[in-house]
Coordinates of C-alpha atoms and ligand atoms in Angstrom, one line a residue:
M2 CA 0.0 0.0 0.0
L3 CA 1.1 3.5 -0.8
K4 CA 2.3 5.4 2.3
A5 CA 0.2 8.3 3.2
A6 CA 3.2 10.6 3.1
A7 CA 3.5 10.1 -0.7
M8 CA 0.1 11.7 -1.1
S9 CA 0.7 15.4 -0.7
K10 CA -2.2 17.5 0.3
N11 CA -3.4 20.9 -0.9
I12 CA -3.1 23.4 2.0
L13 CA -4.4 26.9 1.8
L14 CA -3.0 29.6 4.1
I15 CA -5.1 32.7 4.9
N16 CA -4.0 36.0 6.3
P17 CA -7.4 37.5 7.5
W18 CA -8.6 41.1 7.5
I19 CA -7.9 43.7 10.1
Y20 CA -11.1 45.4 11.5
D21 CA -10.1 48.5 13.4
F22 CA -10.4 52.2 13.7
A23 CA -7.0 52.6 12.1
A24 CA -4.4 50.3 10.5
Y25 CA -1.3 51.1 8.5
D26 CA 1.0 48.5 6.9
F27 CA 4.0 49.2 9.1
W28 CA 6.0 46.3 7.6
L29 CA 3.3 44.0 8.6
K30 CA 3.5 40.4 7.4
P31 CA 2.1 37.1 8.7
L32 CA 5.5 35.8 9.5
G33 CA 4.4 32.8 11.6
L34 CA 2.0 31.6 9.0
L35 CA 4.6 31.8 6.2
Y36 CA 7.0 29.8 8.4
L37 CA 4.4 27.1 8.7
G38 CA 3.8 27.3 4.9
S39 CA 7.5 26.5 4.1
L40 CA 7.5 23.7 6.7
L41 CA 4.5 22.1 5.0
R42 CA 6.2 22.4 1.6
T43 CA 9.3 20.7 3.1
N44 CA 6.8 17.9 4.0
N45 CA 5.8 17.6 0.4
H46 CA 2.5 19.4 0.6
R47 CA 1.3 21.9 -2.0
V48 CA 0.8 25.3 -0.3
S49 CA -1.2 28.3 -1.6
Y50 CA -1.9 31.6 0.0
I51 CA -4.6 34.3 0.1
D52 CA -3.8 37.6 1.8
C53 CA -7.0 39.4 2.8
L54 CA -4.8 42.5 3.4
D55 CA -3.0 42.4 0.0
P56 CA -2.4 46.0 -0.9
H57 CA -1.3 44.9 -4.4
S58 CA -4.5 42.9 -5.3
T59 CA -5.2 43.5 -9.0
L60 CA -8.8 42.2 -8.6
M61 CA -9.4 44.7 -5.8
A62 CA -7.7 47.6 -7.7
K63 CA -10.0 46.9 -10.6
K64 CA -13.1 46.7 -8.4
S65 CA -12.3 49.9 -6.4
G66 CA -10.7 51.9 -9.2
K67 CA -7.8 52.8 -6.9
T68 CA -4.7 51.5 -5.3
P69 CA -3.5 52.3 -1.8
R70 CA -0.5 54.7 -1.5
R71 CA 2.7 52.7 -0.8
H72 CA 6.1 53.8 0.2
A73 CA 9.3 52.7 -1.5
Y74 CA 10.6 51.1 1.7
G75 CA 7.9 48.5 1.8
H76 CA 5.3 50.1 4.0
G77 CA 2.1 52.0 3.2
R78 CA -1.7 52.0 3.2
F79 CA -4.1 49.1 2.8
F80 CA -7.4 49.1 0.8
R81 CA -10.1 50.2 3.2
Q82 CA -13.9 50.1 3.5
V83 CA -15.9 51.7 6.3
I84 CA -18.1 49.0 8.1
D85 CA -20.6 48.9 10.9
K86 CA -19.0 49.4 14.4
P87 CA -19.6 46.5 16.8
D88 CA -22.2 47.6 19.5
C89 CA -19.6 47.6 22.3
L90 CA -17.4 50.1 20.4
Q91 CA -20.2 52.6 19.6
I92 CA -18.8 54.9 22.2
M93 CA -15.7 55.6 20.0
P94 CA -16.2 58.7 17.9
R95 CA -14.4 57.2 14.9
N96 CA -15.1 55.2 11.8
Y97 CA -14.5 51.5 12.0
C98 CA -13.0 49.9 8.9
R99 CA -12.3 46.7 7.2
Y100 CA -8.7 46.9 6.0
G101 CA -7.8 44.8 2.9
I102 CA -9.7 43.4 0.0
D103 CA -13.5 43.3 -0.4
P104 CA -15.3 40.1 0.7
D105 CA -16.4 39.4 -2.9
V106 CA -12.8 39.6 -4.0
F107 CA -11.9 37.1 -1.3
R108 CA -14.8 34.8 -2.5
A109 CA -13.5 35.0 -6.1
E110 CA -10.0 34.1 -4.9
L111 CA -11.3 31.2 -2.8
S112 CA -13.2 29.8 -5.8
Q113 CA -9.8 28.9 -7.4
Y114 CA -9.0 26.5 -4.6
H115 CA -11.8 23.9 -4.6
D116 CA -9.4 21.1 -4.3
T117 CA -8.2 22.3 -0.9
D118 CA -7.7 19.7 1.8
V119 CA -7.0 21.9 4.8
V120 CA -7.2 25.7 5.5
L121 CA -4.8 27.4 7.9
V122 CA -5.9 30.8 9.3
T123 CA -3.6 33.0 11.3
S124 CA -4.5 35.8 13.8
M125 CA -2.6 38.8 15.3
M126 CA -4.0 41.4 17.7
T127 CA -6.6 39.9 20.1
Y128 CA -9.0 42.7 19.2
W129 CA -8.8 42.0 15.4
Y130 CA -10.8 38.8 15.9
P131 CA -13.9 40.0 13.9
G132 CA -11.8 40.0 10.7
V133 CA -10.7 36.4 11.5
F134 CA -14.3 35.3 12.2
D135 CA -15.6 36.7 8.9
A136 CA -12.7 35.1 7.0
I137 CA -13.6 31.7 8.6
R138 CA -17.3 32.1 7.9
I139 CA -16.6 32.9 4.2
I140 CA -14.1 30.0 3.9
K141 CA -16.8 27.6 5.4
E142 CA -19.4 28.8 2.8
S143 CA -17.0 28.6 -0.1
L144 CA -15.2 25.4 0.8
P145 CA -17.8 23.3 2.6
G146 CA -16.5 20.4 4.6
V147 CA -12.8 21.5 4.4
P148 CA -11.3 21.6 7.9
V149 CA -10.2 25.1 9.1
M150 CA -7.4 25.5 11.6
L151 CA -6.8 28.7 13.5
G152 CA -3.6 29.7 15.2
G153 CA -1.6 32.9 16.0
K154 CA -1.6 35.5 18.7
Y155 CA -5.3 35.9 19.3
A156 CA -5.8 32.1 19.2
T157 CA -3.1 31.8 21.9
L158 CA -3.9 34.7 24.2
C159 CA -7.7 34.4 24.0
H160 CA -7.8 30.6 23.5
D161 CA -11.2 29.9 25.1
H162 CA -12.8 32.8 23.2
A163 CA -11.5 31.5 19.9
V164 CA -12.6 27.9 20.7
N165 CA -16.1 29.1 21.6
H166 CA -16.7 31.7 18.9
S167 CA -14.4 31.5 15.9
G168 CA -16.1 28.7 14.0
A169 CA -12.7 27.1 13.3
D170 CA -12.6 23.3 13.6
H171 CA -9.2 23.3 15.4
V172 CA -7.8 26.2 17.5
V173 CA -4.0 25.9 18.2
C174 CA -2.3 27.6 21.1
G175 CA 1.3 28.7 20.8
R176 CA 4.1 27.7 18.4
G177 CA 2.6 25.9 15.4
E178 CA 5.4 23.9 13.9
K179 CA 5.0 20.6 15.7
Q180 CA 1.2 21.0 16.4
I181 CA 0.4 21.5 12.7
L182 CA 2.2 18.3 11.7
Q183 CA 0.6 16.4 14.5
L184 CA -2.9 17.6 13.4
L185 CA -2.2 16.6 9.8
R186 CA -1.1 13.2 10.9
H187 CA -4.2 12.8 13.0
L188 CA -6.7 14.3 10.6
L189 CA -5.4 13.1 7.2
N190 CA -3.2 10.2 8.2
E191 CA -0.2 12.0 6.8
D192 CA 3.3 10.8 7.7
V193 CA 5.7 13.5 8.8
I194 CA 8.8 13.7 6.6
F195 CA 10.6 16.5 8.4
E196 CA 9.8 17.6 11.9
P197 CA 12.0 20.4 13.1
D198 CA 13.4 21.0 16.6
E199 CA 11.3 24.2 17.6
D200 CA 14.2 25.4 19.7
N201 CA 16.6 25.5 16.8
L202 CA 15.4 28.4 14.7
D203 CA 18.1 27.8 12.1
A204 CA 16.6 24.3 11.4
L205 CA 13.4 25.9 10.0
P206 CA 13.1 26.4 6.3
Y207 CA 12.9 30.1 5.3
P208 CA 9.3 31.5 5.6
A209 CA 7.4 31.2 2.3
F210 CA 7.6 34.8 1.3
D211 CA 7.7 33.7 -2.4
L212 CA 3.9 33.0 -2.0
I213 CA 3.3 36.7 -1.8
R214 CA 2.1 38.5 -4.9
K215 CA 4.7 41.3 -4.7
I216 CA 7.4 40.9 -2.0
D217 CA 7.8 44.5 -1.1
Q218 CA 9.8 43.6 2.1
V219 CA 10.8 40.5 4.1
A220 CA 10.2 40.2 7.8
L221 CA 13.0 38.5 9.7
I222 CA 13.5 37.1 13.2
T223 CA 17.0 36.6 14.7
S224 CA 15.4 35.4 18.0
I225 CA 12.1 34.7 19.8
G226 CA 11.4 35.6 23.4
C227 CA 13.0 38.3 25.5
P228 CA 15.3 38.2 28.6
Y229 CA 13.2 40.9 30.3
H230 CA 9.8 40.4 31.9
C231 CA 7.9 43.7 31.6
S232 CA 4.6 43.6 33.3
Y233 CA 2.5 45.0 30.4
C234 CA 4.1 42.7 27.7
S235 CA 3.2 39.2 26.7
S236 CA 6.6 38.2 25.3
H237 CA 7.2 35.7 28.1
V238 CA 3.6 34.4 27.9
L239 CA 4.1 33.6 24.3
Q240 CA 7.6 32.2 24.6
K241 CA 9.2 31.2 27.9
N242 CA 12.9 31.2 26.9
F243 CA 15.0 33.5 24.8
I244 CA 16.1 31.5 21.7
R245 CA 18.5 33.0 19.1
R246 CA 19.7 32.1 15.6
D247 CA 23.2 32.0 14.4
P248 CA 23.8 35.6 13.0
I249 CA 25.5 34.2 9.9
R250 CA 22.5 32.0 9.1
V251 CA 20.4 35.2 9.3
V252 CA 22.6 36.8 6.7
D253 CA 22.3 33.7 4.5
E254 CA 18.6 34.3 4.6
I255 CA 19.0 38.0 3.8
E256 CA 21.2 37.1 0.9
H257 CA 18.7 34.5 -0.4
W258 CA 15.9 37.1 -0.6
H259 CA 18.1 39.8 -1.9
K260 CA 19.8 37.9 -4.7
N261 CA 17.0 35.5 -5.7
F262 CA 14.0 37.8 -5.3
G263 CA 15.5 41.3 -5.5
V264 CA 14.4 42.3 -2.0
T265 CA 16.1 45.3 -0.5
D266 CA 13.9 46.1 2.5
F267 CA 13.9 44.0 5.6
S268 CA 12.1 44.4 8.9
F269 CA 13.1 42.8 12.2
Y270 CA 10.3 41.3 14.3
D271 CA 12.5 40.5 17.3
D272 CA 11.5 41.4 20.8
A273 CA 15.1 41.8 21.8
L274 CA 17.2 42.4 18.6
L275 CA 20.0 44.5 20.2
V276 CA 20.5 42.5 23.4
D277 CA 24.0 41.0 23.7
S278 CA 24.9 42.9 20.5
A279 CA 28.4 41.4 20.3
N280 CA 26.9 38.0 19.6
M281 CA 24.1 39.0 17.2
I282 CA 23.6 42.4 15.6
V283 CA 27.3 43.3 15.3
P284 CA 28.4 40.1 13.6
L285 CA 25.3 40.0 11.5
L286 CA 25.8 43.5 10.2
D287 CA 29.6 42.9 9.7
E288 CA 28.7 40.0 7.5
V289 CA 26.1 42.0 5.5
K290 CA 28.9 44.5 4.9
R291 CA 31.5 41.8 4.0
R292 CA 29.1 40.2 1.4
K293 CA 28.3 43.7 0.0
L294 CA 24.5 43.3 0.4
S295 CA 22.9 46.6 -0.2
C296 CA 19.8 46.5 2.0
R297 CA 17.7 48.8 4.2
F298 CA 16.7 47.6 7.6
H299 CA 13.6 48.6 9.6
C300 CA 12.6 48.0 13.2
P301 CA 8.9 48.6 13.6
N302 CA 9.1 46.9 17.0
G303 CA 10.8 48.9 19.8
L304 CA 14.5 48.4 20.4
H305 CA 16.3 48.4 23.7
V306 CA 17.8 51.9 24.6
R307 CA 20.1 50.3 27.1
E308 CA 22.2 48.6 24.4
I309 CA 23.0 51.7 22.5
D310 CA 26.6 53.0 22.7
A311 CA 28.8 54.9 20.3
E312 CA 30.0 51.9 18.4
L313 CA 26.6 50.3 18.0
S314 CA 25.1 53.6 16.9
K315 CA 27.6 54.0 14.1
I316 CA 27.2 50.4 13.0
L317 CA 23.4 50.7 12.8
Y318 CA 23.6 54.0 10.9
D319 CA 26.3 52.8 8.5
S320 CA 24.4 49.6 7.9
G321 CA 21.2 51.2 6.6
F322 CA 19.0 51.1 9.7
K323 CA 16.5 53.7 8.4
T324 CA 13.6 53.3 10.8
I325 CA 14.7 53.1 14.4
R326 CA 12.3 53.0 17.3
F327 CA 13.0 52.4 21.0
G328 CA 10.8 51.2 23.8
F329 CA 11.1 53.7 26.6
E330 CA 7.5 53.9 27.8
T331 CA 7.8 56.4 30.7
A332 CA 10.3 58.8 32.2
D333 CA 8.9 58.1 35.7
F334 CA 11.6 56.2 37.7
Q335 CA 9.2 54.4 40.0
L336 CA 7.0 53.2 37.1
Q337 CA 10.2 52.1 35.2
K338 CA 11.2 50.0 38.2
E339 CA 7.7 48.6 38.8
T340 CA 7.1 47.6 35.2
G341 CA 10.3 45.7 34.7
G342 CA 13.3 48.0 34.7
K343 CA 14.3 47.7 31.1
V344 CA 15.6 51.3 30.9
Q345 CA 16.4 54.4 32.9
N346 CA 16.4 58.1 32.0
E347 CA 20.2 58.5 31.8
E348 CA 20.4 55.7 29.4
L349 CA 18.0 57.4 27.0
R350 CA 19.9 60.7 27.3
D351 CA 23.2 59.0 26.5
A352 CA 21.8 56.9 23.7
V353 CA 20.4 59.9 21.9
I354 CA 23.8 61.6 22.0
H355 CA 25.5 58.5 20.5
L356 CA 22.8 58.2 17.9
K357 CA 23.1 61.8 16.8
N358 CA 26.9 61.6 16.7
A359 CA 26.5 58.7 14.4
G360 CA 24.4 60.7 12.0
Y361 CA 20.8 60.2 13.1
K362 CA 18.5 63.2 13.2
Q363 CA 15.8 63.9 15.8
E364 CA 13.1 62.7 13.5
D365 CA 14.8 59.4 12.9
I366 CA 14.9 58.5 16.7
G367 CA 11.4 57.5 17.6
I368 CA 10.8 56.9 21.3
Y369 CA 7.7 54.9 22.2
L370 CA 5.8 56.1 25.3
L371 CA 3.2 53.9 26.7
C372 CA -0.1 55.8 27.4
G373 CA -3.0 54.6 29.4
I374 CA -1.6 51.9 31.7
P375 CA -3.8 51.3 34.8
G376 CA -3.7 54.3 37.2
Q377 CA -1.5 56.4 34.9
K378 CA -1.8 60.2 35.4
T379 CA -1.7 62.9 32.7
A380 CA 1.3 64.5 34.4
D381 CA 3.3 61.3 33.8
V382 CA 2.6 61.3 30.1
M383 CA 3.4 65.0 29.8
H384 CA 6.6 64.7 31.8
S385 CA 7.7 61.8 29.6
I386 CA 7.0 63.7 26.4
D387 CA 9.0 66.7 27.7
F388 CA 11.9 64.5 28.7
V389 CA 12.1 62.8 25.3
L390 CA 12.0 66.2 23.6
Q391 CA 14.7 67.5 26.0
C392 CA 16.9 64.6 25.0
G393 CA 16.5 65.6 21.4
A394 CA 14.5 62.6 20.2
K395 CA 10.9 62.2 18.9
P396 CA 8.2 61.0 21.3
V397 CA 5.9 58.4 19.7
L398 CA 2.7 57.8 21.7
A399 CA 1.7 54.1 21.9
E400 CA -1.7 53.4 23.6
Y401 CA -1.7 50.5 26.1
S402 CA -3.4 47.3 25.0
P403 CA -4.1 45.0 27.9
I404 CA -3.0 41.4 27.3
P405 CA -4.4 38.3 29.1
G406 CA -1.8 36.4 31.0
T407 CA 0.6 39.4 31.6
K408 CA 1.5 40.6 35.1
M409 CA -0.4 43.8 34.6
W410 CA -3.6 42.1 33.4
P411 CA -5.3 41.9 36.9
D412 CA -4.6 45.6 37.4
A413 CA -6.1 46.3 34.0
V414 CA -9.2 44.3 34.7
A415 CA -9.6 46.2 38.0
A416 CA -9.0 49.6 36.5
S417 CA -10.9 49.3 33.3
P418 CA -14.5 50.6 33.1
F419 CA -15.0 48.0 30.3
D420 CA -15.4 44.2 30.6
I421 CA -12.0 43.4 29.1
E422 CA -12.1 39.9 30.5
S423 CA -15.0 38.7 28.3
E424 CA -14.7 41.0 25.3
P425 CA -11.3 41.2 23.5
L426 CA -12.6 44.1 21.4
Y427 CA -12.0 46.2 24.5
H428 CA -8.3 45.4 24.2
N429 CA -8.2 47.8 21.2
N430 CA -5.4 50.3 21.9
S431 CA -7.4 53.2 20.4
L432 CA -10.1 52.7 23.1
L433 CA -7.7 53.5 25.9
C434 CA -9.5 51.0 28.0
C435 CA -7.9 51.8 31.3
R436 CA -8.7 55.5 31.0
N437 CA -9.5 57.3 34.3
D438 CA -10.9 60.6 35.5
D439 CA -7.4 62.2 35.3
F440 CA -6.2 60.6 32.1
S441 CA -9.4 60.6 30.1
Y442 CA -10.0 59.9 26.4
D443 CA -10.5 63.6 25.8
V444 CA -7.3 64.6 27.6
Y445 CA -5.4 62.0 25.6
S446 CA -6.9 63.3 22.3
R447 CA -5.8 66.8 23.2
I448 CA -2.2 65.6 24.0
K449 CA -2.2 63.7 20.6
A450 CA -3.4 66.8 18.8
K451 CA -0.8 69.0 20.4
L452 CA 2.0 66.6 19.5
K453 CA 0.8 66.6 15.9
M454 CA 1.2 70.4 15.9
L455 CA 4.9 70.1 16.7
P456 CA 7.4 70.4 13.8
K457 CA 7.5 67.1 11.9
E458 CA 10.8 66.1 13.3
A459 CA 9.7 66.4 16.9
G460 CA 6.4 64.4 17.4
A461 CA 4.5 61.4 16.3
V462 CA 1.4 59.4 17.3
E463 CA 0.9 55.8 16.4
Ligands
B12_515 C1 6.2 42.4 15.0 C2 5.1 42.8 15.9 C3 4.3 44.0 15.5 C4 4.5 44.7 14.2 C5 3.5 44.1 13.1 C6 3.5 42.6 13.0 C7 2.3 42.0 12.3 N1 2.6 40.9 11.6 O1 1.2 42.4 12.5 C8 4.0 46.1 14.5 C9 5.2 46.9 15.0 C10 3.3 46.9 13.4 C11 3.2 45.9 15.7 C12 2.3 46.8 16.2 C13 1.6 46.7 17.4 N2 1.6 45.7 18.3 CO1 2.7 44.2 18.0 N3 3.9 42.6 18.0 C14 4.8 42.2 17.1 C15 5.5 40.9 17.7 C16 6.8 41.4 18.3 C17 5.8 39.8 16.9 C18 4.8 39.0 16.1 C19 5.3 38.0 15.2 O2 5.2 38.1 14.0 N4 6.1 37.0 15.7 C20 6.8 36.0 14.9 C21 6.1 34.8 14.4 C22 7.1 33.8 13.9 O3 5.3 34.2 15.4 P1 3.7 34.0 15.3 O4 3.1 34.9 14.3 O5 3.1 34.0 16.7 O6 3.5 32.6 14.7 C23 3.7 31.3 15.4 C24 2.4 30.9 16.2 O7 1.6 32.0 16.6 C25 1.7 29.9 15.4 N5 0.8 30.4 14.3 C26 0.6 31.5 13.7 N6 -0.4 31.4 12.8 C27 -0.9 30.2 12.8 C28 -1.9 29.6 12.1 C29 -2.2 28.2 12.4 C30 -3.3 27.6 11.7 C31 -1.4 27.5 13.4 C32 -1.7 26.1 13.6 C33 -0.4 28.1 14.1 C34 -0.1 29.5 13.8 O8 2.8 29.3 14.7 C35 3.8 30.3 14.3 C36 5.1 29.6 14.3 O9 5.4 29.0 15.6 C37 4.5 40.6 18.9 C38 5.2 40.0 20.2 C39 5.6 38.6 20.1 N7 6.6 38.3 20.8 O10 5.1 37.8 19.4 C40 3.8 41.9 19.2 C41 2.4 41.9 19.7 C42 1.5 41.0 18.8 N8 1.9 43.4 19.5 C43 1.2 43.8 20.4 C44 0.8 45.2 20.5 C45 0.3 45.7 21.8 C46 1.0 46.0 19.4 C47 0.5 47.5 19.3 C48 -0.9 47.7 19.8 C49 1.5 48.4 20.1 C50 1.0 49.8 20.3 N9 0.5 50.1 21.5 O11 1.1 50.6 19.4 C51 0.6 47.8 17.8 C52 -0.8 47.6 17.1 C53 -0.8 48.0 15.7 C54 -2.1 48.4 15.2 N10 -3.2 48.5 16.0 O12 -2.2 48.6 14.0 C55 0.9 42.8 21.4 C56 -0.5 42.1 21.3 C57 -1.6 43.0 21.8 C58 -2.9 42.3 21.7 N11 -3.9 42.8 22.5 O13 -3.2 41.4 20.9 C59 2.1 41.8 21.2 C60 1.8 40.3 21.6 C61 3.3 42.3 22.0 C62 3.0 42.6 23.5 N12 2.9 43.8 23.9 O14 2.9 41.7 24.3 N13 3.4 44.7 16.3
SF4_516 S1 8.4 45.1 26.6 FE1 10.3 44.7 25.4 S2 11.9 44.4 27.0 FE2 9.9 44.2 28.0 S3 9.5 42.0 28.0 FE3 8.4 42.9 26.2 S4 9.8 42.7 24.6 FE4 11.0 42.4 26.4

């Protein structure tokens, strides 16, 4: 009898819509899903991909008569349609939108995949679940009887909610590599040809970016996890230990995308890219230079201020790190200590001096400030903005999104006027769900507006 492994399956990957008040493609790619896609190809399956967010969809451009504005560095706008606001978000005085292609365009794309054996859907922010649910509902209508598996951040952080409400046949929590192979074995009686060691990131095949219609940038990870344990962050909930790749293997990957696919823009998704720089970012960038790879690097995720010295600043600048953002969160010493102690004020002051000496301008040095954590006062946010400006950097306001399983979660539940425990839509950062009488939504809106009035190099709101 023919072994099951010889009968490869047709697997369809889906990156669902974002439903939100605002969304910008800030080097956003479904990296985890694309990793699973390449692993499944290594196991002899045929893998296809539909991206509900695709800003380059020709069908959608034809239908809407426009294309979203894109930037040469691989970021930009999505297609967008205003949709009904969910009841619980009616208090927000903003439009609620579906970002990505029209559902009819999605249906038309799905109609090409009638021979699909399994569908894999990913998920990101917990409060983006309505876009995930709609995608699953339409998949079920278009491909009746085909099993749908859901994984990713929302499926992990709000597992029970996803099991009870998503409509998926299987909801996977955490890393997907081993679990997806086990599910296929169980469901379709498929033998596993290649099962990687999840702790060895270099053993994984490169993520399947070649499935994307137009590869405008490639997202990279040099590590997963983080050595810090900040109380508002879920890094350690999602990944217990800090695992790193060999920096030279990362450069092999960069070279692969650069030489074979003409990619010049790369974004790092690491939680802790600069930590222990002598063993990761420095050898990595030295090797990029030695191989004469002419690339631009972007860090949409906050970097660690503490790691910045004169030498590293120069290396980053000379290596083409164009977009550089740091996680600072607050200038209040007590709050810094209570939330995890990843940075202190003097470290920011020194880092900005080094970065400027290396060639960065104020507008290049974005400093994330966390706004709206439980009990936070307006004075703290104002003081933090002033401190960043005094240092000569650019404050970038980031609204707090509460995450189940984090140390701060019980405080957020207690402080929030919203039922964040049973409704993940209330985790939406724009809602400012831990607002209080002192730091209200109106006060925050005024601070945001004031920051927008500053000269371009000085202020930003995300
Ligand atoms: C890179 C990143 C971003 C990028 C965008 C990335 C993207 N693709 O969307 C940027 C910088 C834009 C971003 C922005 C924000 N982010 Co962010 N981000 C991340 C980060 C660091 C990495 C995600 C990632 O791609 N990991 C790498 C891949 C390999 O892992 P993965 O996707 O999880 O995939 C694995 C599994 O999940 C699973 N899997 C995935 N899909 C599937 C599917 C199936 C079927 C199966 C079986 C398995 C499976 O298998 C994969 C391989 O093992 C996470 C933190 C983290 N450590 O994960 C935060 C994180 C997701 N972000 C978070 C937050 C708070 C934000 C912001 C709100 C911050 C702010 N206040 O401004 C904004 C929101 C932006 C917005 N509203 O538009 C929170 C989540 C909040 C929430 N409530 O959900 C996280 C968890 C960080 C944290 N603070 O704890 N983010
Ligand atoms: S906020 Fe940054 S430093 Fe703190 S645990 Fe999360 S990723 Fe690590």
